[in-house]
XYZ file of C-alpha atoms in Angstrom:
662
model
C 0.249 21.105 -26.647
C 3.624 19.981 -28.119
C 5.741 17.566 -26.169
C 8.543 18.871 -24.130
C 11.811 18.285 -25.795
C 14.511 19.723 -23.633
C 16.272 17.493 -21.089
C 16.280 18.877 -17.513
C 19.985 18.067 -16.920
C 21.071 21.629 -15.617
C 18.985 23.385 -12.925
C 19.572 27.085 -12.939
C 17.427 28.086 -10.153
C 19.722 29.981 -7.922
C 17.034 31.395 -5.505
C 13.887 30.632 -3.941
C 10.633 31.477 -5.796
C 8.294 33.616 -4.000
C 5.853 31.749 -1.579
C 2.394 32.027 -0.516
C 1.973 33.803 2.776
C -1.807 33.579 3.250
C -2.877 33.418 6.921
C -0.806 33.860 9.943
C -1.843 31.552 12.722
C -2.812 27.706 12.496
C -4.845 27.930 15.768
C -7.890 29.203 13.846
C -7.382 27.024 10.704
C -5.603 29.731 8.608
C -2.305 28.888 6.839
C 0.867 30.250 8.018
C 3.693 31.061 5.644
C 5.695 28.123 4.556
C 9.333 27.989 5.763
C 11.583 25.592 3.880
C 14.202 23.841 5.740
C 17.667 24.831 4.323
C 19.800 21.839 3.315
C 23.610 21.796 3.853
C 24.467 19.626 0.894
C 27.848 17.651 1.420
C 30.002 15.873 -1.249
C 30.499 12.855 -1.076
C 26.798 12.475 -0.095
C 26.582 10.838 3.410
C 24.420 7.810 4.233
C 20.722 8.272 4.405
C 20.583 7.993 8.184
C 23.549 10.421 8.714
C 21.671 12.975 6.523
C 18.498 12.363 8.465
C 19.896 12.800 11.822
C 21.797 15.855 10.920
C 18.892 17.949 9.565
C 17.021 20.270 11.969
C 13.415 19.124 12.151
C 10.419 21.730 12.109
C 8.223 20.948 15.178
C 5.183 19.022 13.847
C 2.952 21.765 15.205
C 4.677 24.267 12.950
C 4.080 21.909 9.968
C 0.344 21.779 10.998
C 0.208 25.509 11.243
C 1.648 26.126 7.708
C -1.045 23.708 6.457
C -3.860 25.439 8.206
C -4.703 22.563 10.585
C -6.277 23.339 13.876
C -4.557 21.992 17.245
C -7.777 20.043 17.956
C -7.529 18.153 14.724
C -4.073 16.635 15.738
C -3.032 13.720 18.089
C 0.538 14.482 18.862
C 2.971 11.499 19.107
C 6.071 13.528 20.285
C 7.379 16.627 18.776
C 7.870 15.519 15.166
C 4.885 13.464 14.290
C 1.223 13.428 14.716
C -2.007 11.815 13.535
C -4.637 14.012 11.832
C -8.393 13.624 12.540
C -10.587 12.683 9.556
C -12.983 15.526 10.521
C -10.675 17.791 8.613
C -12.125 16.755 5.299
C -15.688 18.054 6.472
C -14.312 21.475 7.451
C -12.525 21.556 4.003
C -15.154 19.904 1.925
C -15.932 22.868 -0.173
C -12.287 23.492 -0.994
C -11.210 22.557 -4.535
C -8.792 19.485 -4.848
C -5.227 20.072 -5.633
C -3.478 18.481 -8.430
C -3.114 14.624 -7.924
C 0.244 13.149 -9.105
C 1.029 9.286 -8.962
C 4.779 8.396 -8.935
C 5.403 4.893 -10.523
C 8.560 3.418 -12.151
C 9.663 1.126 -14.996
C 10.391 -2.570 -13.927
C 13.021 -2.205 -11.368
C 16.247 -3.928 -10.615
C 16.494 -5.796 -7.299
C 18.054 -2.420 -5.948
C 14.965 -0.437 -6.652
C 15.008 2.668 -8.783
C 14.571 5.505 -6.388
C 10.783 5.803 -6.486
C 10.356 6.992 -2.943
C 13.356 9.279 -3.275
C 11.862 10.893 -6.348
C 8.586 11.291 -4.720
C 9.970 13.198 -1.801
C 12.587 15.086 -4.106
C 9.654 16.234 -6.496
C 7.616 17.328 -3.560
C 10.641 19.438 -2.178
C 11.025 20.983 -5.678
C 7.499 21.999 -5.843
C 7.350 23.243 -2.231
C 10.676 24.402 -1.179
C 11.895 25.700 -4.653
C 8.657 26.549 -6.699
C 6.594 28.030 -3.832
C 3.688 25.498 -4.323
C 1.547 24.074 -1.551
C 2.550 20.561 -1.670
C 1.931 17.276 0.200
C 3.758 13.986 -0.117
C 1.481 10.741 0.494
C 3.623 7.643 1.021
C 3.267 4.117 2.500
C 4.687 3.085 5.818
C 7.314 0.410 5.143
C 6.970 -3.047 6.676
C 9.849 -4.157 8.945
C 10.199 -7.277 7.037
C 12.292 -5.633 4.207
C 13.696 -3.098 6.417
C 15.481 -5.793 8.549
C 15.721 -8.290 5.450
C 17.211 -6.997 2.214
C 16.035 -3.489 1.414
C 16.848 -1.387 4.428
C 15.041 1.856 4.960
C 12.364 3.057 2.734
C 12.131 6.760 3.674
C 13.531 7.867 0.356
C 17.211 8.539 0.071
C 20.153 11.080 -0.024
C 18.740 14.545 0.347
C 15.136 13.622 -0.464
C 13.768 11.654 2.413
C 10.841 11.621 4.906
C 11.975 12.312 8.534
C 12.375 11.363 11.355
C 13.814 8.352 9.242
C 14.127 6.009 12.054
C 10.502 6.522 13.299
C 9.386 6.214 9.574
C 11.155 2.856 9.059
C 10.346 1.332 12.321
C 7.166 1.657 14.814
C 5.981 5.022 13.720
C 2.752 5.340 15.551
C 1.929 1.640 15.824
C -0.400 1.190 12.883
C 1.186 -2.107 11.655
C 1.211 -3.548 15.121
C -2.667 -2.664 15.446
C -3.118 -4.574 12.207
C -0.983 -7.528 13.463
C -3.115 -7.586 16.694
C -6.384 -7.276 14.885
C -5.699 -9.893 12.262
C -4.395 -12.487 14.892
C -7.428 -11.811 17.142
C -9.655 -12.781 14.207
C -7.389 -15.874 13.522
C -7.731 -16.955 17.150
C -11.485 -16.307 17.139
C -11.860 -18.637 13.840
C -10.107 -21.403 15.518
C -11.799 -21.009 18.918
C -15.218 -20.988 17.279
C -14.568 -24.212 15.378
C -13.274 -25.852 18.574
C -16.074 -24.980 20.718
C -18.655 -25.772 18.170
C -17.071 -29.302 17.887
C -16.893 -29.717 21.609
C -20.478 -28.589 21.930
C -22.754 -30.564 19.593
C -25.862 -29.450 21.437
C -27.585 -26.503 19.966
C -29.231 -25.409 23.071
C -26.213 -25.407 25.057
C -24.339 -23.499 22.503
C -27.266 -20.885 22.483
C -26.878 -20.691 26.320
C -23.282 -19.982 25.892
C -23.740 -17.131 23.495
C -26.903 -15.602 25.204
C -26.404 -16.398 28.958
C -29.123 -14.982 31.326
C -27.908 -12.005 33.256
C -28.499 -11.563 37.054
C -32.057 -10.490 36.354
C -32.765 -13.639 34.392
C -32.742 -11.768 31.154
C -30.963 -12.748 27.755
C -29.493 -10.214 25.406
C -28.500 -10.333 21.799
C -24.953 -8.836 21.224
C -24.490 -6.257 18.376
C -22.888 -8.960 16.320
C -25.990 -11.104 16.780
C -28.394 -8.458 15.630
C -26.133 -7.881 12.499
C -26.174 -11.675 11.620
C -29.860 -11.968 12.285
C -30.459 -9.110 9.822
C -28.313 -10.910 7.178
C -30.165 -14.288 7.847
C -33.591 -12.726 7.841
C -34.264 -13.687 11.587
C -36.621 -11.420 13.368
C -36.838 -11.598 17.144
C -36.558 -9.121 20.002
C -36.060 -11.430 22.750
C -33.516 -14.390 22.413
C -35.927 -16.725 24.114
C -38.357 -16.279 21.290
C -36.044 -18.057 18.749
C -36.985 -21.362 17.408
C -34.544 -24.315 17.533
C -33.940 -23.901 13.894
C -33.236 -20.325 14.215
C -30.858 -20.911 17.181
C -28.806 -23.336 15.125
C -28.686 -20.960 12.060
C -27.682 -17.997 14.330
C -25.327 -19.420 16.580
C -23.611 -22.496 14.831
C -21.307 -21.339 11.941
C -20.405 -24.842 10.938
C -17.149 -23.749 9.349
C -15.533 -25.972 6.697
C -11.805 -26.219 7.869
C -10.786 -27.007 4.349
C -12.161 -23.764 3.087
C -10.060 -21.429 5.367
C -8.060 -18.646 3.812
C -7.255 -16.619 6.984
C -3.589 -17.213 8.058
C -1.967 -15.624 10.998
C 0.390 -12.665 10.364
C 3.576 -10.940 11.736
C 5.723 -8.169 10.544
C 8.904 -10.055 9.972
C 10.235 -12.077 7.039
C 10.087 -15.613 8.471
C 10.064 -18.338 5.743
C 9.719 -21.069 8.446
C 6.262 -19.929 9.335
C 4.843 -20.269 5.670
C 3.333 -23.592 6.620
C 2.641 -24.624 10.151
C 0.575 -27.012 12.170
C -1.566 -25.791 15.145
C -3.443 -27.321 17.932
C -0.821 -29.820 19.029
C -1.353 -28.889 22.715
C -3.052 -31.441 25.067
C -5.934 -29.161 25.777
C -6.774 -28.868 22.157
C -7.873 -32.474 22.111
C -6.478 -33.288 18.737
C -7.943 -30.397 16.948
C -4.957 -29.799 14.637
C -4.848 -28.351 11.315
C -2.316 -27.070 8.827
C -2.154 -23.203 8.375
C 0.577 -20.672 8.048
C 1.667 -17.035 8.406
C 1.612 -14.193 5.981
C 3.428 -10.940 6.459
C 1.275 -8.297 8.143
C 1.269 -5.898 5.237
C -0.388 -8.660 3.122
C -3.291 -8.824 5.503
C -6.700 -7.958 4.339
C -6.989 -5.459 7.375
C -3.967 -3.655 5.915
C -5.683 -3.484 2.484
C -8.802 -2.018 4.174
C -6.756 0.589 6.082
C -5.446 1.712 2.734
C -8.857 1.837 0.986
C -11.325 2.730 3.671
C -12.956 6.274 3.661
C -14.302 6.573 7.227
C -14.723 4.782 10.488
C -18.214 3.601 9.612
C -16.877 2.325 6.245
C -14.071 0.627 7.964
C -16.357 -1.225 10.420
C -18.646 -2.222 7.544
C -15.680 -3.549 5.688
C -14.308 -5.494 8.543
C -17.728 -7.126 8.947
C -17.777 -8.199 5.223
C -14.173 -9.981 5.323
C -14.711 -13.571 4.214
C -12.532 -16.102 5.912
C -14.051 -19.261 4.368
C -17.311 -21.043 3.817
C -19.549 -23.177 5.954
C -20.194 -26.935 5.146
C -23.169 -25.692 2.855
C -20.733 -23.686 0.725
C -22.072 -20.327 2.092
C -19.474 -17.439 2.780
C -18.576 -17.033 6.437
C -17.576 -13.366 7.446
C -15.982 -11.484 10.408
C -19.457 -10.204 11.157
C -20.753 -13.785 11.442
C -17.767 -14.664 13.763
C -18.758 -11.631 15.926
C -15.186 -10.175 15.986
C -15.749 -7.104 13.405
C -16.627 -4.553 16.282
C -13.538 -5.515 18.290
C -11.248 -5.320 15.034
C -12.735 -1.744 14.696
C -11.652 -0.864 18.348
C -8.061 -1.992 17.837
C -8.044 -0.049 14.551
C -9.825 3.155 15.602
C -6.498 5.213 15.826
C -4.785 3.567 12.975
C -7.222 5.168 10.553
C -5.828 8.443 11.134
C -3.008 9.510 8.859
C 0.473 9.964 10.221
C 1.720 13.535 9.481
C 5.607 13.977 8.978
C 7.953 16.080 6.881
C 10.548 15.884 4.283
C 14.196 17.018 4.746
C 13.127 20.477 3.455
C 10.240 20.809 5.427
C 7.347 19.983 3.060
C 4.505 17.968 4.791
C 4.076 14.323 4.385
C 1.396 11.796 5.131
C 2.814 8.280 5.874
C -0.161 6.043 6.196
C -0.767 2.208 5.247
C 1.516 -0.007 3.631
C 0.231 -2.954 1.678
C 2.811 -4.492 -0.551
C 2.548 -3.809 -4.207
C 3.610 -7.316 -5.482
C 1.176 -9.329 -2.932
C -1.419 -6.569 -2.272
C -2.432 -3.356 -3.906
C 0.643 -1.263 -2.906
C -0.750 2.079 -2.440
C -0.873 4.446 0.607
C -4.447 5.548 2.031
C -7.359 6.929 0.396
C -8.099 9.150 3.421
C -4.474 10.552 3.514
C -4.990 11.588 -0.308
C -8.388 13.040 0.495
C -7.136 15.158 3.201
C -4.077 16.183 1.482
C -5.900 17.281 -1.626
C -7.926 19.725 0.415
C -4.768 21.205 2.206
C -2.493 21.362 -0.873
C -2.226 22.651 -4.532
C -0.166 19.386 -5.481
C -0.389 15.852 -3.807
C 2.553 13.678 -4.721
C 1.917 10.041 -4.018
C 3.573 6.861 -4.836
C 2.320 3.377 -6.203
C 4.667 0.544 -5.342
C 7.215 -1.133 -7.858
C 6.705 -0.794 -11.609
C 3.669 0.542 -13.472
C 2.424 -2.973 -14.178
C 2.000 -3.499 -10.606
C 1.300 -0.528 -8.291
C 0.187 1.984 -10.955
C -2.396 -0.551 -12.506
C -3.632 -1.102 -8.966
C -3.680 2.484 -8.203
C -5.803 3.186 -11.071
C -8.300 0.166 -11.288
C -8.487 -0.437 -7.406
C -7.796 2.734 -5.439
C -9.149 5.181 -7.741
C -12.177 3.132 -8.381
C -12.747 3.081 -4.479
C -11.846 6.715 -3.865
C -13.464 8.282 -6.728
C -10.312 10.389 -7.116
C -8.865 10.914 -10.614
C -5.086 11.572 -11.066
C -3.877 14.310 -13.031
C -0.259 13.252 -13.954
C 1.826 10.124 -13.883
C 5.602 10.395 -13.217
C 7.385 7.381 -14.430
C 10.840 6.865 -12.669
C 13.637 5.325 -14.863
C 17.297 4.568 -14.232
C 19.962 4.015 -16.813
C 21.211 0.934 -15.006
C 17.592 -0.747 -15.008
C 17.177 -0.017 -18.671
C 20.627 -1.513 -19.448
C 19.541 -4.517 -17.324
C 16.399 -5.000 -19.586
C 18.665 -4.657 -22.613
C 20.422 -7.896 -21.694
C 22.956 -6.440 -19.106
C 24.533 -8.646 -16.474
C 22.555 -9.786 -13.450
C 22.119 -7.184 -10.854
C 22.190 -8.631 -7.240
C 21.588 -6.696 -4.077
C 24.800 -6.332 -1.950
C 27.064 -6.998 -5.020
C 29.133 -4.498 -6.829
C 27.461 -3.339 -10.240
C 29.139 -4.731 -13.453
C 31.134 -2.188 -15.505
C 28.355 -2.333 -18.109
C 26.239 -0.260 -15.835
C 28.828 2.280 -14.793
C 30.199 3.071 -18.385
C 28.472 4.598 -21.271
C 27.058 1.793 -23.404
C 24.240 3.299 -25.691
C 23.784 -0.041 -27.626
C 22.917 -1.868 -24.374
C 20.678 1.199 -23.270
C 18.910 1.148 -26.540
C 18.103 -2.500 -26.383
C 16.365 -1.981 -22.845
C 14.078 0.881 -24.053
C 11.158 -1.297 -24.949
C 10.532 -1.826 -21.165
C 10.086 1.960 -20.585
C 8.075 2.229 -23.869
C 5.655 -0.223 -22.692
C 5.222 1.444 -19.384
C 4.619 4.917 -21.000
C 1.964 3.401 -23.438
C 0.315 1.426 -20.495
C 0.023 4.691 -18.307
C -1.370 6.600 -21.312
C -3.906 3.851 -21.706
C -5.571 5.375 -18.581
C -5.926 8.731 -20.187
C -3.328 10.450 -17.983
C -0.412 12.538 -19.117
C 3.178 10.950 -18.437
C 6.411 12.668 -17.431
C 9.526 10.608 -17.126
C 12.032 11.324 -14.358
C 15.494 9.922 -14.966
C 16.866 9.305 -11.589
C 20.310 9.952 -12.380
C 23.694 8.497 -10.938
C 27.074 10.044 -11.323
C 27.943 7.530 -14.036
C 25.100 8.484 -16.316
C 26.354 10.471 -19.405
C 24.449 13.178 -21.465
C 24.248 11.054 -24.432
C 22.572 8.132 -22.361
C 19.928 10.532 -20.907
C 19.432 12.055 -24.272
C 18.611 8.710 -25.654
C 16.088 8.043 -22.830
C 14.441 11.472 -23.690
C 14.266 10.689 -27.330
C 12.446 7.407 -26.915
C 10.184 8.598 -23.983
C 8.786 11.437 -26.237
C 8.345 9.218 -28.990
C 6.390 6.934 -26.858
C 4.067 9.696 -25.878
C 5.508 11.158 -22.730
C 5.521 14.864 -22.105
C 9.259 14.879 -21.671
C 12.119 13.149 -19.738
C 14.218 15.113 -17.238
C 17.314 14.264 -15.514
C 16.850 14.362 -11.810
C 19.706 14.830 -8.997
C 17.535 15.125 -6.026
C 19.359 12.315 -4.269
C 22.466 14.519 -4.332
C 20.937 17.966 -4.306
C 17.481 17.526 -2.735
C 14.740 19.558 -4.273
C 16.937 21.713 -6.280
C 17.976 18.718 -8.333
C 14.286 17.970 -9.369
C 13.153 21.579 -10.252
C 12.829 20.838 -13.966
C 10.785 17.714 -13.400
C 8.557 19.821 -11.049
C 7.894 22.301 -13.649
C 7.174 19.792 -16.099
C 4.663 18.226 -13.734
C 2.948 21.581 -13.261
C 2.541 21.890 -16.966
C 1.367 18.305 -17.352
C -1.155 19.046 -14.594
C -2.827 21.645 -16.751
C -3.333 19.201 -19.925
C -6.480 17.590 -20.559
C -7.047 14.089 -19.522
C -9.480 11.392 -20.417
C -9.426 9.026 -17.414
C -10.726 5.532 -17.883
C -10.319 2.132 -15.921
C -8.690 -0.869 -17.706
C -11.839 -2.940 -17.260
C -15.409 -2.347 -16.253
C -16.653 -3.680 -12.792
C -19.143 -5.677 -14.723
C -16.796 -7.958 -16.399
C -16.243 -11.539 -15.119
C -13.345 -12.444 -13.096
C -11.669 -14.224 -16.012
C -12.251 -11.315 -18.253
C -10.485 -8.843 -15.796
C -7.646 -11.263 -15.344
C -7.131 -11.650 -19.112
C -7.310 -7.824 -19.633
C -4.682 -7.292 -16.956
C -2.602 -10.051 -18.473
C -2.619 -8.445 -21.865
C -1.784 -5.168 -20.294
C 1.449 -6.884 -19.241
C 2.035 -8.159 -22.882
C 0.713 -11.759 -22.488
C -1.261 -13.474 -24.965
C -3.482 -15.484 -22.451
C -3.902 -16.990 -18.887
C -3.866 -20.502 -17.534
C -5.428 -21.530 -14.331
C -4.490 -24.277 -11.952
C -7.340 -26.589 -10.863
C -7.376 -24.714 -7.481
C -7.706 -21.429 -9.162
C -10.425 -22.747 -11.419
C -12.371 -23.823 -8.438
C -11.962 -20.372 -6.816
C -13.246 -18.605 -9.878
C -16.292 -20.655 -9.810
C -16.746 -20.200 -6.058
C -16.308 -16.457 -5.957
C -18.712 -16.024 -8.932
C -21.202 -18.116 -7.226
C -20.987 -16.098 -4.044
C -21.065 -12.781 -6.003
C -17.609 -11.614 -5.722
C -17.047 -11.433 -9.392
C -18.009 -7.763 -9.777
C -15.081 -6.909 -7.607
C -11.771 -5.529 -9.132
C -8.813 -8.049 -9.298
C -5.520 -7.435 -7.625
C -2.672 -9.410 -9.254
C -0.057 -10.794 -6.871
C 2.811 -10.969 -9.191
C 6.635 -10.406 -9.085
C 7.569 -6.896 -9.500
C 10.796 -7.758 -11.312
C 9.215 -8.749 -14.770
C 6.158 -8.041 -16.959
C 5.827 -11.920 -16.560
C 5.343 -14.297 -13.666
C 9.058 -15.199 -13.979
C 11.507 -12.556 -12.302
C 14.260 -13.791 -14.610
C 12.622 -12.524 -17.880
C 13.413 -8.954 -18.414
C 12.689 -6.222 -21.006
C 9.250 -6.159 -22.572
C 8.513 -9.715 -23.498
C 5.313 -10.874 -25.504
C 3.802 -14.060 -26.311
C 4.051 -15.348 -22.816
C 1.254 -16.646 -20.527
C 0.377 -15.819 -17.010
C -0.235 -18.684 -14.656
C -2.794 -18.225 -11.964
C -1.859 -20.706 -8.996
C -4.472 -19.750 -6.562
C -7.006 -16.927 -5.747
C -8.218 -15.383 -2.546
C -11.138 -13.035 -1.989
C -10.627 -9.753 0.028
C -14.234 -8.905 0.145
C -13.906 -6.343 2.882
C -11.093 -4.653 1.025
C -13.146 -4.843 -2.132
C -11.081 -7.011 -4.436
C -10.200 -10.596 -5.478
C -6.384 -11.272 -5.771
C -4.806 -13.933 -7.712
C -1.264 -15.651 -6.855
C 0.637 -15.668 -10.110
C 3.426 -18.300 -10.377
C 5.266 -18.893 -7.111
C 4.495 -15.503 -5.472
C 4.337 -15.754 -1.829
C 2.625 -14.010 0.910
C 5.462 -14.326 3.452
C 8.932 -13.397 2.264
C 12.193 -14.959 3.762
C 15.353 -13.532 5.094
C 18.537 -13.647 2.958
C 21.706 -15.181 3.941
C 23.013 -11.710 5.157
C 20.126 -9.705 6.269
C 20.619 -5.903 6.639
C 19.804 -6.214 10.381
C 23.561 -7.146 10.853
C 24.095 -3.463 10.421
C 21.556 -1.981 12.657
C 22.535 -1.248 16.244
C 22.117 1.450 18.909
C 24.767 3.879 19.922
C 24.594 3.690 23.633
C 26.396 7.043 24.157
C 23.974 8.933 22.209
C 20.997 6.738 21.972
C 20.758 7.115 18.206
C 20.062 4.327 15.766
C 23.086 3.122 13.544
C 23.153 1.308 10.333
C 19.537 1.462 9.356
C 20.581 2.458 5.884
């Protein structure tokens, strides 16, 4: 099929397309007719929060009815959000999957390029304007950037997920559950080391773990039985254990120097990056250096995003490795006896959260791993359910295509078995000008005139960044459509230049999108291009095979960025050797790298080549199912800026409404 050559800069869809009306009632699982929410577009466009608070929301039961969900498949959290039971997949197992669309972006400016806004706007165009059954699947944002520098992350303008305040804050408590579960394990690790040190007698340690009940009988806990199976210890009665078996079973002998499990909190707090614990008098001098990561960097968050069922989640929790014993063997959450309790804390969090866009199309908001320090994609279970309920599922992978999209393909798709049909690459004129050598873009400061006046030479110089992202996406064998998230200052000549280079690089087309200003109507031409691209043949392939070594995988990804090689610190070399010895080398690799450059240096823009990637350290997220590298000075706990955006957030005490969220 020939490439699309027209620029979608003038939407001429005056009316609504006809819509499917199959089914009448949601109570029996039949679909009701979809009724879009009409937008009252204002100019100038009000703040995101004002728009979100002005829209009339559909009750979440109405959203569910339109999808064909049954009432007993929902857990309601007020009138406008609900969790959806995973059993829906079983009921709809024979239904054909919808078209699977991943929205990604070129390398962004610090302001972001409107990827979430485009995701919501595209879904609104497909559903409210083209009559398609559509579902948005998007991440839940961390409160760290929400109160730090980014503000709300529900989309923007007239393309948002609502209720916007709920989306950006507590939602249904999933991130809080992760925080509680992660820190329970952290406490369990230190308590276990403390008590083993305080109790050198193996028999007394055995008595503590298997006390006699009131009938004089001892019993194995579920965790003991699982560890016994791994160790090859066979006994029905604890009293039948030999002294050697008691020591192997109950004394973990954790090496404190090997620990990789920090504590977490969902706040940007640079002062907690490194701390000393155990300074109280009752800890008897058992101090050690540790630190905090942000909650969304927790392996438990990664597991929530990649798991496929409660059983799978329980097994993944058990496999989480937090260090080694003094013999150099991996020690897991199952060995610690805490995996079952973690599952209990997370049993509700595994269900996706059902919400809606401003135009009433359904949305799943579920899981929120950072894309630069984790794998940056919403949950597998949300996508699996949505693909059975809709004709089109629009999901988003975090930051640029070198970060979130690569991890979507090589980690998420490898785990889920799902194959994407279309990649939508979001670009902005301002970001391309920045990559062409434009002045520095700083959040909170006015843009330089170079970004708001026509400058074709500067724009032309920045095109290699977009071209590399298009070529990289096509390496996975998937059609690419470019969405030009347009600002009022963009000119027709600038957008035509983007289209020209996008098509030459292999994209199916490039389309001017005004969904921020016009809602779904402003993304109709993009939506039509996505429908057309979804019908094209694809030849999906991973970037590397699972059988490749850790270093081979890292080298492949680095060359995907444009690097000509990789350098390892001594600590990273040791981790490569350790993880290979422990059998983790067959896992995919998650690169923790800045999102602001193809390189490990955020200051290097464009599409550089000939650079090297420096691996500072590595960690193994065995439960999640990947090894991740720390590239350069990438941190797992962000810090607050001088003027955080929480300065603007408050509560209107007259109305009870949130103010200043974004």
